[in-house]
PDB file of C-alpha atoms in Angstrom:
ATOM      1  CA  MET A   1     -34.479  -0.298  22.646  1.00 82.00           C
ATOM      2  CA  ALA A   2     -34.195  -1.827  19.249  1.00 91.00           C
ATOM      3  CA  LEU A   3     -37.069  -1.240  16.894  1.00 92.00           C
ATOM      4  CA  ASP A   4     -37.538  -4.969  16.346  1.00 92.00           C
ATOM      5  CA  ASP A   5     -38.167  -5.408  20.047  1.00 94.00           C
ATOM      6  CA  ILE A   6     -40.608  -2.551  20.402  1.00 94.00           C
ATOM      7  CA  LEU A   7     -42.574  -4.149  17.606  1.00 92.00           C
ATOM      8  CA  ALA A   8     -42.618  -7.704  18.884  1.00 94.00           C
ATOM      9  CA  ASP A   9     -43.830  -6.269  22.403  1.00 94.00           C
ATOM     10  CA  PHE A  10     -46.404  -4.468  20.402  1.00 92.00           C
ATOM     11  CA  ASP A  11     -47.798  -7.902  19.050  1.00 91.00           C
ATOM     12  CA  ILE A  12     -48.101  -9.339  22.193  1.00 93.00           C
ATOM     13  CA  LEU A  13     -50.091  -6.507  24.026  1.00 91.00           C
ATOM     14  CA  ASP A  14     -53.750  -7.225  23.202  1.00 87.00           C
ATOM     15  CA  THR A  15     -55.374  -4.058  24.669  1.00 89.00           C
ATOM     16  CA  TRP A  16     -54.773  -0.314  23.510  1.00 87.00           C
ATOM     17  CA  GLU A  17     -54.891   0.394  27.351  1.00 90.00           C
ATOM     18  CA  ASP A  18     -51.813  -1.807  27.429  1.00 93.00           C
ATOM     19  CA  ARG A  19     -50.282  -0.334  24.282  1.00 91.00           C
ATOM     20  CA  TYR A  20     -50.421   3.148  25.574  1.00 91.00           C
ATOM     21  CA  ARG A  21     -49.176   2.096  29.123  1.00 95.00           C
ATOM     22  CA  TYR A  22     -46.196   0.639  27.162  1.00 95.00           C
ATOM     23  CA  VAL A  23     -45.520   3.795  24.763  1.00 94.00           C
ATOM     24  CA  ILE A  24     -45.562   5.539  28.465  1.00 96.00           C
ATOM     25  CA  GLU A  25     -43.054   2.995  29.782  1.00 97.00           C
ATOM     26  CA  LEU A  26     -40.732   3.516  26.655  1.00 97.00           C
ATOM     27  CA  GLY A  27     -40.711   7.125  27.415  1.00 96.00           C
ATOM     28  CA  LYS A  28     -39.534   6.709  30.807  1.00 97.00           C
ATOM     29  CA  SER A  29     -36.663   4.306  29.445  1.00 95.00           C
ATOM     30  CA  LEU A  30     -35.101   7.416  27.656  1.00 96.00           C
ATOM     31  CA  PRO A  31     -32.176   9.023  29.441  1.00 95.00           C
ATOM     32  CA  GLU A  32     -32.462  12.264  31.154  1.00 94.00           C
ATOM     33  CA  MET A  33     -31.602  15.201  28.946  1.00 96.00           C
ATOM     34  CA  PRO A  34     -30.086  17.899  31.048  1.00 95.00           C
ATOM     35  CA  ALA A  35     -31.569  21.178  31.439  1.00 94.00           C
ATOM     36  CA  GLY A  36     -28.903  23.036  29.805  1.00 96.00           C
ATOM     37  CA  GLU A  37     -30.060  21.102  26.503  1.00 96.00           C
ATOM     38  CA  MET A  38     -33.608  22.244  26.948  1.00 96.00           C
ATOM     39  CA  THR A  39     -33.005  25.436  25.154  1.00 97.00           C
ATOM     40  CA  ASP A  40     -35.012  27.480  22.625  1.00 96.00           C
ATOM     41  CA  ALA A  41     -32.739  26.302  20.009  1.00 95.00           C
ATOM     42  CA  ASN A  42     -33.299  22.509  20.466  1.00 97.00           C
ATOM     43  CA  LYS A  43     -37.116  23.002  20.719  1.00 96.00           C
ATOM     44  CA  VAL A  44     -39.051  21.170  18.076  1.00 96.00           C
ATOM     45  CA  ARG A  45     -41.809  23.614  16.449  1.00 92.00           C
ATOM     46  CA  GLY A  46     -45.043  22.488  15.585  1.00 88.00           C
ATOM     47  CA  CYS A  47     -45.587  20.270  18.719  1.00 81.00           C
ATOM     48  CA  ALA A  48     -48.466  21.085  21.071  1.00 85.00           C
ATOM     49  CA  SER A  49     -46.220  19.549  23.975  1.00 90.00           C
ATOM     50  CA  GLN A  50     -42.926  20.769  24.547  1.00 94.00           C
ATOM     51  CA  VAL A  51     -40.259  18.519  22.882  1.00 96.00           C
ATOM     52  CA  TRP A  52     -36.495  18.938  22.661  1.00 97.00           C
ATOM     53  CA  LEU A  53     -34.390  17.179  20.325  1.00 97.00           C
ATOM     54  CA  VAL A  54     -30.380  17.135  20.159  1.00 98.00           C
ATOM     55  CA  THR A  55     -28.882  15.634  17.045  1.00 97.00           C
ATOM     56  CA  GLU A  56     -25.126  14.402  17.140  1.00 97.00           C
ATOM     57  CA  THR A  57     -23.534  13.642  13.807  1.00 97.00           C
ATOM     58  CA  GLU A  58     -20.446  11.482  13.302  1.00 97.00           C
ATOM     59  CA  GLY A  59     -18.818  11.807   9.798  1.00 95.00           C
ATOM     60  CA  ARG A  60     -20.446  13.842   6.648  1.00 93.00           C
ATOM     61  CA  GLY A  61     -22.230  13.268   3.503  1.00 95.00           C
ATOM     62  CA  PRO A  62     -24.637  10.558   3.052  1.00 95.00           C
ATOM     63  CA  ASP A  63     -22.874   7.858   5.295  1.00 96.00           C
ATOM     64  CA  ALA A  64     -22.981  10.278   8.238  1.00 97.00           C
ATOM     65  CA  VAL A  65     -24.509   8.647  11.215  1.00 98.00           C
ATOM     66  CA  LEU A  66     -26.771  10.444  13.321  1.00 98.00           C
ATOM     67  CA  THR A  67     -27.790   9.734  16.798  1.00 98.00           C
ATOM     68  CA  PHE A  68     -30.470  11.604  18.739  1.00 97.00           C
ATOM     69  CA  ARG A  69     -31.340  12.539  22.299  1.00 96.00           C
ATOM     70  CA  GLY A  70     -34.794  14.200  23.277  1.00 97.00           C
ATOM     71  CA  THR A  71     -37.408  14.546  25.545  1.00 97.00           C
ATOM     72  CA  SER A  72     -40.876  16.147  26.293  1.00 96.00           C
ATOM     73  CA  ASP A  73     -42.862  17.328  29.113  1.00 94.00           C
ATOM     74  CA  ALA A  74     -45.959  14.899  28.139  1.00 93.00           C
ATOM     75  CA  HIS A  75     -45.563  11.048  29.009  1.00 94.00           C
ATOM     76  CA  ILE A  76     -47.286   9.873  25.726  1.00 92.00           C
ATOM     77  CA  VAL A  77     -45.161  12.198  23.558  1.00 93.00           C
ATOM     78  CA  LYS A  78     -41.683  10.836  25.293  1.00 96.00           C
ATOM     79  CA  GLY A  79     -42.858   7.320  24.224  1.00 95.00           C
ATOM     80  CA  LEU A  80     -43.401   8.449  20.573  1.00 93.00           C
ATOM     81  CA  ILE A  81     -39.973   9.944  20.914  1.00 95.00           C
ATOM     82  CA  ALA A  82     -38.319   6.780  22.086  1.00 96.00           C
ATOM     83  CA  ILE A  83     -39.897   4.899  19.136  1.00 95.00           C
ATOM     84  CA  MET A  84     -38.945   7.490  16.745  1.00 95.00           C
ATOM     85  CA  PHE A  85     -35.216   7.345  18.115  1.00 97.00           C
ATOM     86  CA  ALA A  86     -35.687   3.505  17.974  1.00 96.00           C
ATOM     87  CA  LEU A  87     -36.324   3.945  14.006  1.00 95.00           C
ATOM     88  CA  TYR A  88     -33.892   6.708  13.535  1.00 97.00           C
ATOM     89  CA  SER A  89     -30.968   6.860  15.985  1.00 97.00           C
ATOM     90  CA  GLY A  90     -27.699   5.134  14.453  1.00 97.00           C
ATOM     91  CA  ARG A  91     -28.620   5.039  10.924  1.00 97.00           C
ATOM     92  CA  ARG A  92     -26.881   6.866   8.038  1.00 97.00           C
ATOM     93  CA  ALA A  93     -28.338  10.049   6.799  1.00 97.00           C
ATOM     94  CA  ALA A  94     -29.124   8.546   3.257  1.00 96.00           C
ATOM     95  CA  GLU A  95     -31.035   6.061   4.980  1.00 97.00           C
ATOM     96  CA  ILE A  96     -32.772   8.359   7.491  1.00 97.00           C
ATOM     97  CA  VAL A  97     -34.383  10.839   4.883  1.00 95.00           C
ATOM     98  CA  THR A  98     -36.363   7.751   3.290  1.00 94.00           C
ATOM     99  CA  LEU A  99     -37.971   6.609   6.424  1.00 93.00           C
ATOM    100  CA  ASP A 100     -41.278   7.264   7.400  1.00 90.00           C
ATOM    101  CA  PRO A 101     -42.315   6.803  10.785  1.00 89.00           C
ATOM    102  CA  PHE A 102     -45.914   6.501   9.962  1.00 85.00           C
ATOM    103  CA  GLU A 103     -45.380   3.376   8.241  1.00 88.00           C
ATOM    104  CA  THR A 104     -43.923   1.895  11.467  1.00 86.00           C
ATOM    105  CA  LEU A 105     -46.815   3.456  13.460  1.00 84.00           C
ATOM    106  CA  ALA A 106     -49.259   1.884  11.177  1.00 85.00           C
ATOM    107  CA  ARG A 107     -47.610  -1.640  11.537  1.00 84.00           C
ATOM    108  CA  ILE A 108     -48.050  -1.482  15.077  1.00 82.00           C
ATOM    109  CA  GLY A 109     -51.524  -0.147  14.727  1.00 78.00           C
ATOM    110  CA  LEU A 110     -50.799   3.268  16.793  1.00 81.00           C
ATOM    111  CA  LYS A 111     -51.263   5.382  13.738  1.00 77.00           C
ATOM    112  CA  GLU A 112     -55.068   5.581  13.799  1.00 79.00           C
ATOM    113  CA  HIS A 113     -54.919   5.684  17.640  1.00 79.00           C
ATOM    114  CA  LEU A 114     -52.966   9.156  17.560  1.00 81.00           C
ATOM    115  CA  THR A 115     -54.795  12.451  17.907  1.00 82.00           C
ATOM    116  CA  SER A 116     -54.382  15.157  15.126  1.00 85.00           C
ATOM    117  CA  GLN A 117     -52.380  17.082  17.571  1.00 88.00           C
ATOM    118  CA  ARG A 118     -50.052  14.199  17.899  1.00 86.00           C
ATOM    119  CA  ALA A 119     -49.878  13.198  14.671  1.00 85.00           C
ATOM    120  CA  ASN A 120     -48.699  16.907  13.973  1.00 89.00           C
ATOM    121  CA  GLY A 121     -46.266  17.155  16.460  1.00 88.00           C
ATOM    122  CA  LEU A 122     -44.829  13.745  15.171  1.00 89.00           C
ATOM    123  CA  ARG A 123     -44.745  15.126  11.777  1.00 91.00           C
ATOM    124  CA  ALA A 124     -43.009  18.170  13.085  1.00 94.00           C
ATOM    125  CA  MET A 125     -40.313  15.703  14.697  1.00 94.00           C
ATOM    126  CA  THR A 126     -40.122  13.785  11.418  1.00 94.00           C
ATOM    127  CA  ASP A 127     -39.441  17.021   9.455  1.00 95.00           C
ATOM    128  CA  ARG A 128     -36.652  18.117  11.935  1.00 96.00           C
ATOM    129  CA  ILE A 129     -34.938  14.705  11.901  1.00 97.00           C
ATOM    130  CA  HIS A 130     -34.993  14.635   8.120  1.00 96.00           C
ATOM    131  CA  ALA A 131     -33.836  18.385   7.846  1.00 96.00           C
ATOM    132  CA  ASP A 132     -30.851  17.414  10.258  1.00 97.00           C
ATOM    133  CA  ALA A 133     -29.922  14.205   8.032  1.00 97.00           C
ATOM    134  CA  GLY A 134     -30.345  16.235   4.695  1.00 96.00           C
ATOM    135  CA  ARG A 135     -27.728  18.827   6.353  1.00 95.00           C
ATOM    136  CA  ALA A 136     -25.186  16.006   7.141  1.00 95.00           C
ATOM    137  CA  MET A 137     -25.762  14.659   3.637  1.00 93.00           C
ATOM    138  CA  ARG A 138     -24.804  18.232   2.097  1.00 92.00           C
ATOM    139  CA  ALA A 139     -21.982  18.473   4.352  1.00 86.00           C
ATOM    140  CA  ALA A 140     -18.669  18.170   2.398  1.00 69.00           C
ATOM    141  CA  ALA A 141     -17.391  14.197   2.833  1.00 58.00           C
TER     142      ALA A 141
END
């Protein structure tokens, strides 16, 4: 789902209960991740829940385009992953390293409703995405 669509949907949801349900629905919309990709190498360190992330890179250097696949064993976290993918997936590496997901979460009012544990996990996922984009940028074009 496109980030603009997610932001528009959040604008029409009145209660936090509705917003949390929507986040869970976003997570259900993620494609299933093959069990073979749920490996230790794809695991995001620093998340309380189990989170797996696969990065695919097309091209090299700052113009490389990254796409992401992932999942979690926690419903809310899966929804946060869907929001992260809407923000980051399909963008150029040089653009990815400049994006702060917490700005987007603040725009939808979700940032202040994250537990510190979830915020730390989200930061770990962001760090991993930024690191993958950084590696793509450093690759010879």
